[in-house]
């Protein structure tokens, strides 16, 4: 029998979007959500004119381009240049030859994000929800304890009080935390005094070390990819509110469906999307326009430019502008990294509920014998992630463990299998010998840091998009990206909308 813990608002989640380089595993045949055939990789052979050019086809760039096109006059020309063969940035999915959908790094779609609700058609995404809460693997226990929300699952209430995650006092202390996030607006939560999340959990909310170690640490570190002392208390309150008010989900077709819908909407609004067009340099001209020098031959002249690339690329590209060369000397933005492994297998999943499973063993979490931070079975959450009769397991490995196994991915595979076989002992032989490693993703720039560093991504509403690293940008040049707002999908979309409006002088 699974033990159940009373925790009234947590929903399963992980970092909202990631993308990275594949290093090992089965063949990938195509992107699960390929960009429309109306996109082009045509080289710009001569100087071409555009009203607005967006550099970067991730979700921020797509949101910026869509907003700019919708707010522009009919005769305006909005062009989006993406360096890679496909749009989506950190929000993409691959499909293997044998039919498994692999999100490029485990991610979930949080349905209560305000800008996701503003920009996306949820019915078309056909979202499959996770159950509230999580299962927790505890040290020296052969059963998984359930951290639950009895307000949503009333049948969990009776046994929740006896779960071995935290104390009775911890379960009671959840109540004022829930009240705080449910009765305050997002804006009010971001106006609260900011500390690191570990300090907030211990000093403001009074949770025990046991509760933090077994649940909060693996849960929140799986979302924000950093130790609790490097996470913002405001971001904790924000994500807690999002999970309290709605569900974590997976779209039919994978997380890439989110980017694909933005591509479709942008193209329908008239955006000219051009893939495999990498911008090498931005040249400011005397007439106030900008020449974008492409890595391939050609230039594009734009009246206004929105740079919507990931943080390190943004800083490098802006530093090519004559007026902004000083940016090259500034410290780079702090980035978070993560790894993800996918295993396919025939038959029933070890856990048949659509729920997240956490490593709650405490101090040994993340060592070479216990590298897994969390896992789930996407095929249980949303049909279509695996072929009929098969299932898919997604495993998240945090930075330190990934670095420990650098250049030893066979050893990482062996260690992950060994650890999972203790989580799901009834399928030990299958996990050790029959599960197929489909792919390993390493994601070096999965998220910008949200606390500390030169530009923490913890600003609700977004930073001014005409300023970067406290440097005012030349007129007509703007920046978008999650680093300009919050380290979430919502922040990426929000900053894109802000930049699209600014480029069109819209409100």
XYZ file of C-alpha atoms in Angstrom:
507
model
C 0.000 0.000 0.000
C 1.282 3.490 -0.827
C 1.634 5.868 2.063
C -0.020 9.215 1.574
C 0.925 12.636 2.890
C -1.348 15.634 3.294
C 0.039 18.469 1.194
C -2.742 20.572 -0.161
C -1.518 22.319 -3.268
C 1.472 20.788 -4.903
C 1.174 19.557 -8.442
C 3.857 17.641 -10.265
C 6.170 19.727 -12.331
C 9.662 20.200 -13.534
C 11.446 23.018 -15.297
C 8.981 24.464 -17.749
C 11.071 24.089 -20.839
C 14.486 22.759 -21.827
C 16.420 21.910 -24.931
C 19.896 20.543 -25.418
C 22.293 18.380 -27.296
C 21.681 14.675 -27.756
C 24.616 12.483 -26.857
C 23.599 8.835 -26.961
C 20.807 6.452 -27.890
C 18.438 5.515 -30.687
C 17.961 7.219 -33.994
C 15.748 10.283 -34.189
C 13.785 10.469 -37.394
C 12.072 13.833 -37.168
C 10.950 16.660 -34.975
C 7.647 15.749 -33.375
C 6.227 19.145 -34.244
C 8.028 20.252 -37.429
C 7.623 23.851 -38.444
C 5.274 24.540 -41.294
C 6.404 24.065 -44.864
C 5.725 27.741 -45.373
C 8.879 28.452 -43.392
C 11.966 28.761 -45.522
C 15.700 28.412 -45.270
C 16.320 30.583 -48.310
C 19.525 32.565 -48.069
C 19.265 36.332 -48.201
C 21.499 37.072 -51.179
C 21.143 40.856 -51.211
C 20.124 43.543 -48.743
C 16.442 42.977 -48.069
C 14.107 45.311 -46.223
C 11.937 44.508 -43.212
C 9.939 46.593 -40.786
C 10.758 44.367 -37.803
C 13.205 41.476 -37.582
C 13.103 39.014 -34.699
C 16.329 37.077 -34.132
C 15.585 33.704 -32.554
C 12.713 31.289 -33.078
C 12.215 30.027 -29.537
C 8.964 30.695 -27.714
C 10.047 34.248 -26.808
C 10.909 35.062 -30.405
C 7.709 33.490 -31.699
C 5.627 35.424 -29.155
C 7.439 38.634 -30.110
C 6.945 38.068 -33.832
C 3.282 37.129 -33.402
C 2.612 40.198 -31.244
C 4.488 42.516 -33.613
C 2.595 41.198 -36.623
C -0.768 41.551 -34.904
C 0.024 45.095 -33.726
C 1.614 46.321 -36.991
C -0.023 48.003 -39.952
C -0.926 45.712 -42.882
C 1.958 46.961 -45.010
C 4.565 46.159 -42.348
C 6.884 43.219 -42.899
C 7.856 41.077 -39.911
C 10.673 38.569 -40.452
C 11.867 35.963 -37.939
C 15.356 34.485 -38.380
C 16.170 31.186 -36.651
C 19.666 29.700 -36.788
C 18.639 26.050 -36.411
C 16.552 23.943 -38.817
C 13.443 24.165 -36.592
C 11.730 26.694 -34.370
C 10.887 26.175 -30.714
C 14.222 26.687 -28.971
C 13.971 24.923 -25.631
C 10.424 23.736 -26.320
C 10.783 20.991 -28.919
C 10.110 17.279 -29.205
C 11.686 14.489 -31.225
C 10.127 11.258 -32.438
C 12.180 8.068 -32.649
C 11.983 5.621 -35.530
C 9.916 3.321 -33.342
C 7.375 5.998 -32.479
C 8.300 7.432 -29.060
C 7.935 11.181 -28.449
C 10.917 12.605 -26.565
C 10.661 16.146 -25.254
C 14.093 17.682 -25.384
C 14.534 17.543 -21.649
C 11.599 16.621 -19.418
C 9.154 19.503 -19.222
C 5.515 20.088 -18.356
C 2.964 22.629 -19.499
C 1.502 24.536 -16.553
C -1.979 25.526 -17.625
C -2.371 28.490 -15.251
C 0.499 30.504 -16.710
C -1.180 33.824 -17.631
C 0.638 34.377 -20.917
C 0.152 30.795 -22.015
C -3.598 31.292 -21.554
C -3.402 34.537 -23.499
C -1.507 33.187 -26.507
C -2.406 29.506 -26.869
C -5.464 27.427 -27.748
C -5.659 24.818 -25.011
C -8.301 22.752 -26.777
C -5.937 22.224 -29.707
C -3.116 21.224 -27.358
C -5.325 18.440 -25.974
C -3.642 18.528 -22.588
C -3.282 15.469 -20.363
C -3.044 16.404 -16.659
C -0.777 15.017 -13.977
C -2.376 14.061 -10.702
C -1.818 16.566 -7.883
C 1.174 15.794 -5.700
C 3.948 13.268 -6.134
C 5.189 9.841 -5.126
C 8.357 9.904 -3.018
C 11.019 7.185 -2.778
C 12.257 7.207 0.802
C 15.450 5.700 2.145
C 15.158 2.145 3.466
C 11.567 1.835 2.267
C 10.190 -0.461 -0.410
C 7.016 1.563 -0.897
C 6.454 4.980 -2.438
C 4.955 7.598 -0.130
C 2.319 9.801 -1.736
C 2.408 13.563 -1.275
C -1.168 14.476 -2.057
C -3.758 17.215 -2.304
C -6.807 15.890 -0.452
C -8.834 18.944 -1.493
C -8.663 17.561 -5.031
C -8.429 13.884 -4.052
C -10.597 13.610 -0.889
C -10.048 9.857 -0.568
C -6.397 10.563 0.301
C -7.249 12.499 3.452
C -7.564 9.667 5.971
C -4.176 8.101 5.345
C -2.404 11.348 4.500
C -1.642 12.107 8.116
C 0.384 8.911 8.499
C 2.751 9.274 5.566
C 6.436 9.261 6.490
C 7.285 12.566 4.786
C 7.565 15.388 7.288
C 5.871 15.699 10.649
C 2.269 16.334 11.608
C 3.281 19.931 12.274
C 4.637 20.165 8.697
C 1.292 19.070 7.321
C -0.477 21.714 9.381
C 2.001 24.390 8.325
C 1.066 23.882 4.696
C -2.277 25.574 5.391
C -1.051 29.173 5.893
C 1.217 28.801 2.862
C -1.776 27.739 0.764
C -3.854 30.601 2.130
C -1.138 33.088 1.273
C -0.768 32.108 -2.378
C -4.471 31.579 -3.004
C -5.585 34.901 -1.554
C -2.859 37.049 -3.108
C -2.453 38.050 -6.713
C 0.699 37.254 -8.658
C 1.664 40.918 -8.384
C 1.275 40.861 -4.603
C 3.390 37.721 -4.290
C 6.224 39.384 -6.209
C 6.030 42.379 -3.877
C 6.812 40.231 -0.832
C 10.286 40.539 0.715
C 12.661 38.261 -1.150
C 14.926 35.655 0.412
C 16.237 32.369 -0.874
C 13.682 29.548 -0.851
C 15.450 27.481 1.806
C 15.291 30.416 4.229
C 11.632 30.994 3.398
C 10.695 27.349 3.954
C 12.483 27.158 7.303
C 12.075 30.628 8.809
C 8.870 31.999 7.298
C 6.852 28.803 6.945
C 8.503 26.685 9.656
C 8.992 23.416 7.765
C 11.268 20.767 9.251
C 14.538 19.610 7.719
C 12.908 16.226 7.144
C 10.101 17.728 5.080
C 12.498 19.893 3.108
C 14.940 17.070 2.428
C 12.381 14.459 1.442
C 10.017 16.596 -0.582
C 10.741 20.275 -1.150
C 14.347 19.834 -2.255
C 13.835 17.202 -4.976
C 10.561 18.777 -6.080
C 11.750 22.387 -6.393
C 15.238 21.530 -7.618
C 13.610 19.531 -10.379
C 11.718 22.675 -11.391
C 14.373 25.371 -11.038
C 17.537 23.234 -11.425
C 19.418 24.756 -8.491
C 19.758 24.203 -4.727
C 17.043 25.829 -2.624
C 19.478 28.439 -1.330
C 19.916 29.617 -4.944
C 16.179 29.892 -5.651
C 14.007 32.968 -5.136
C 11.281 32.833 -2.478
C 9.094 34.921 -4.791
C 9.486 32.374 -7.571
C 8.572 29.633 -5.092
C 5.368 31.454 -4.150
C 4.570 32.065 -7.818
C 4.973 28.448 -8.881
C 3.121 27.237 -5.774
C 0.217 29.474 -6.778
C 0.279 28.175 -10.338
C 0.135 24.586 -9.076
C -2.576 25.425 -6.554
C -4.829 27.052 -9.137
C -4.403 24.609 -12.032
C -2.658 21.515 -13.306
C 0.682 20.475 -14.735
C 0.032 18.785 -18.074
C 1.529 17.312 -21.228
C 0.170 18.204 -24.693
C -0.760 15.578 -27.242
C 2.236 15.334 -29.547
C 4.688 16.459 -26.876
C 5.840 19.859 -25.647
C 6.832 20.703 -29.209
C 3.123 21.195 -29.900
C 3.316 24.440 -27.919
C 6.009 25.867 -30.194
C 4.260 24.544 -33.295
C 1.052 26.346 -32.368
C 2.995 29.594 -31.981
C 4.612 29.002 -35.381
C 1.210 28.454 -36.966
C -0.270 31.545 -35.338
C 2.722 33.714 -36.311
C 2.603 32.592 -39.928
C -1.158 33.121 -40.057
C -0.527 36.686 -38.851
C 1.913 37.211 -41.724
C 5.294 36.563 -40.093
C 7.963 35.421 -42.568
C 9.810 32.659 -40.675
C 13.225 31.733 -42.056
C 15.144 28.850 -40.515
C 18.862 28.114 -40.892
C 19.543 31.849 -41.009
C 22.052 32.695 -38.298
C 22.817 36.349 -37.579
C 26.502 37.041 -37.125
C 26.479 40.776 -36.489
C 24.134 43.714 -35.929
C 25.243 46.985 -37.517
C 23.528 50.224 -36.494
C 23.169 52.689 -39.381
C 23.027 56.457 -39.497
C 19.397 56.402 -40.613
C 18.440 54.560 -37.429
C 17.922 51.200 -39.135
C 19.975 48.048 -38.609
C 21.817 45.772 -41.010
C 21.802 42.157 -39.883
C 24.833 40.378 -41.279
C 24.134 36.690 -41.745
C 26.561 33.867 -41.184
C 25.620 32.778 -44.676
C 25.808 35.346 -47.446
C 23.449 38.277 -47.408
C 22.087 41.020 -45.186
C 18.715 42.108 -43.964
C 17.963 45.749 -43.257
C 15.381 46.258 -40.530
C 13.841 49.337 -39.020
C 13.585 47.585 -35.668
C 15.215 44.466 -34.244
C 14.206 42.143 -31.408
C 16.957 39.838 -30.117
C 15.265 36.766 -28.639
C 18.055 34.229 -28.287
C 19.249 32.417 -25.152
C 21.242 34.525 -22.708
C 24.857 33.877 -23.743
C 24.023 34.344 -27.433
C 22.077 37.537 -26.722
C 24.997 39.148 -24.931
C 27.459 38.126 -27.643
C 25.212 39.387 -30.425
C 24.425 42.713 -28.757
C 28.138 43.290 -28.211
C 28.579 43.412 -32.004
C 26.603 46.675 -32.068
C 29.029 49.602 -32.070
C 27.259 51.380 -29.219
C 27.189 48.211 -27.093
C 30.713 46.834 -27.374
C 31.167 47.249 -23.606
C 28.779 44.321 -23.078
C 31.534 41.965 -24.211
C 33.422 42.789 -21.009
C 30.529 42.056 -18.662
C 30.190 38.829 -16.712
C 27.936 36.355 -18.491
C 24.512 35.458 -17.147
C 24.444 32.490 -14.809
C 22.818 29.486 -16.494
C 21.366 26.270 -15.084
C 21.939 22.909 -16.731
C 20.244 19.515 -16.500
C 20.180 16.082 -18.107
C 17.383 13.794 -19.180
C 17.292 10.100 -20.135
C 14.433 8.313 -21.866
C 13.742 4.585 -21.626
C 11.174 2.681 -23.675
C 9.718 -0.698 -22.774
C 6.877 -3.048 -23.599
C 3.996 -3.664 -21.242
C 2.557 -1.771 -18.294
C 4.390 1.059 -16.540
C 5.507 0.460 -12.938
C 3.300 3.394 -11.901
C -0.059 3.561 -13.631
C -1.070 6.927 -12.174
C -0.086 10.082 -14.109
C 2.165 11.419 -11.367
C 5.728 12.570 -10.700
C 8.097 10.333 -8.696
C 10.746 12.044 -6.530
C 14.015 10.936 -4.981
C 13.417 11.618 -1.288
C 16.382 9.762 0.213
C 18.007 12.925 1.542
C 21.727 13.645 1.552
C 22.599 10.771 -0.784
C 20.374 12.135 -3.563
C 22.471 12.950 -6.595
C 25.524 10.837 -5.776
C 26.852 8.278 -8.261
C 24.690 5.517 -6.816
C 21.549 7.685 -6.791
C 21.782 10.113 -9.731
C 18.026 10.309 -10.436
C 16.269 13.387 -9.062
C 12.837 12.536 -10.426
C 11.124 10.485 -13.072
C 7.712 10.005 -14.626
C 5.964 8.047 -17.362
C 4.813 10.555 -20.013
C 2.944 7.829 -21.883
C 0.721 7.385 -18.820
C 0.028 11.122 -18.618
C -0.810 11.660 -22.304
C -1.610 9.020 -24.900
C 0.671 9.082 -27.908
C 4.039 9.429 -26.189
C 4.583 5.737 -26.926
C 3.186 3.187 -29.383
C 0.265 1.071 -28.249
C 1.355 -1.654 -25.837
C 4.544 0.187 -24.854
C 5.505 2.894 -22.384
C 8.108 5.608 -21.908
C 10.049 6.624 -18.790
C 11.582 10.102 -18.476
C 14.428 10.477 -15.967
C 15.838 13.832 -14.798
C 19.454 14.140 -13.668
C 20.587 17.409 -12.085
C 23.796 19.243 -12.934
C 26.212 17.797 -10.371
C 25.275 14.212 -11.175
C 25.526 14.841 -14.923
C 28.962 16.357 -14.460
C 30.050 13.423 -12.310
C 29.212 11.083 -15.196
C 30.707 13.278 -17.919
C 32.168 11.062 -20.655
C 30.846 8.004 -18.754
C 27.341 7.697 -20.125
C 27.378 3.898 -20.098
C 28.069 4.135 -16.379
C 25.264 6.673 -16.001
C 22.852 4.318 -17.747
C 23.906 1.462 -15.463
C 23.517 3.598 -12.339
C 20.098 4.899 -13.371
C 18.821 1.388 -14.071
C 20.150 0.149 -10.740
C 18.484 2.998 -8.858
C 15.134 2.663 -10.640
C 15.105 -1.079 -9.987
C 14.955 -0.266 -6.263
C 12.094 2.166 -6.833
C 10.088 -0.378 -8.811
C 11.302 -3.773 -7.530
C 8.481 -5.727 -9.178
C 10.022 -4.837 -12.556
C 13.662 -5.082 -11.520
C 14.694 -7.604 -14.188
C 12.983 -5.662 -16.978
C 14.548 -2.367 -15.892
C 18.039 -3.847 -15.669
C 17.940 -5.928 -18.834
C 15.025 -5.098 -21.115
C 14.338 -1.364 -21.003
C 15.810 0.372 -24.041
C 17.727 3.610 -23.602
C 16.249 5.785 -26.336
C 18.176 8.985 -25.773
C 20.229 11.092 -23.397
C 19.798 14.857 -23.547
C 22.263 17.258 -21.990
C 20.979 20.805 -21.637
C 23.734 23.307 -20.781
C 21.542 26.450 -20.870
C 18.250 25.064 -19.612
C 17.328 28.113 -17.532
C 18.788 31.436 -16.441
C 19.484 31.739 -12.722
C 16.678 33.361 -10.726
C 18.608 34.551 -7.677
C 21.964 36.306 -7.605
C 24.195 36.944 -10.569
C 24.142 39.973 -12.856
C 20.535 39.651 -14.062
C 18.401 37.194 -12.058
C 15.296 35.988 -13.895
C 12.756 36.766 -11.177
C 11.002 39.896 -12.460
C 7.237 39.599 -12.820
C 6.064 41.832 -15.650
C 9.493 41.670 -17.248
C 12.466 44.009 -17.357
C 12.379 46.967 -19.769
C 13.033 45.390 -23.164
C 14.955 48.444 -24.391
C 17.640 47.965 -21.716
C 20.079 45.121 -21.237
C 22.384 44.652 -18.261
C 21.664 48.233 -17.164
C 22.761 49.526 -20.565
C 20.211 51.497 -22.592
C 19.905 50.038 -26.075
C 19.942 52.192 -29.205
C 16.498 53.218 -30.443
C 14.720 50.445 -32.303
C 16.646 47.588 -30.642
C 14.908 45.349 -28.105
C 15.582 42.142 -26.154
C 13.262 39.258 -25.254
C 13.769 35.968 -23.424
C 13.067 34.319 -20.085
C 16.132 36.050 -18.641
C 14.280 39.334 -19.144
C 11.373 38.211 -16.934
C 11.124 34.930 -15.009
C 12.816 31.586 -15.540
C 9.575 29.973 -16.723
C 7.641 29.415 -19.925
C 5.375 32.222 -18.763
C 8.367 34.547 -18.474
C 9.576 33.671 -21.954
C 6.161 34.359 -23.467
C 5.679 37.517 -21.418
C 8.995 39.029 -22.477
C 8.236 38.230 -26.106
C 4.872 39.990 -25.917
C 6.515 42.970 -24.224
C 9.148 43.279 -26.950
C 6.594 42.854 -29.745
C 4.508 45.656 -28.299
C 7.510 47.915 -27.792
C 8.677 47.420 -31.371
C 5.273 48.513 -32.649
C 4.719 51.248 -30.047
C 1.654 49.297 -28.915
C 0.219 49.151 -25.424
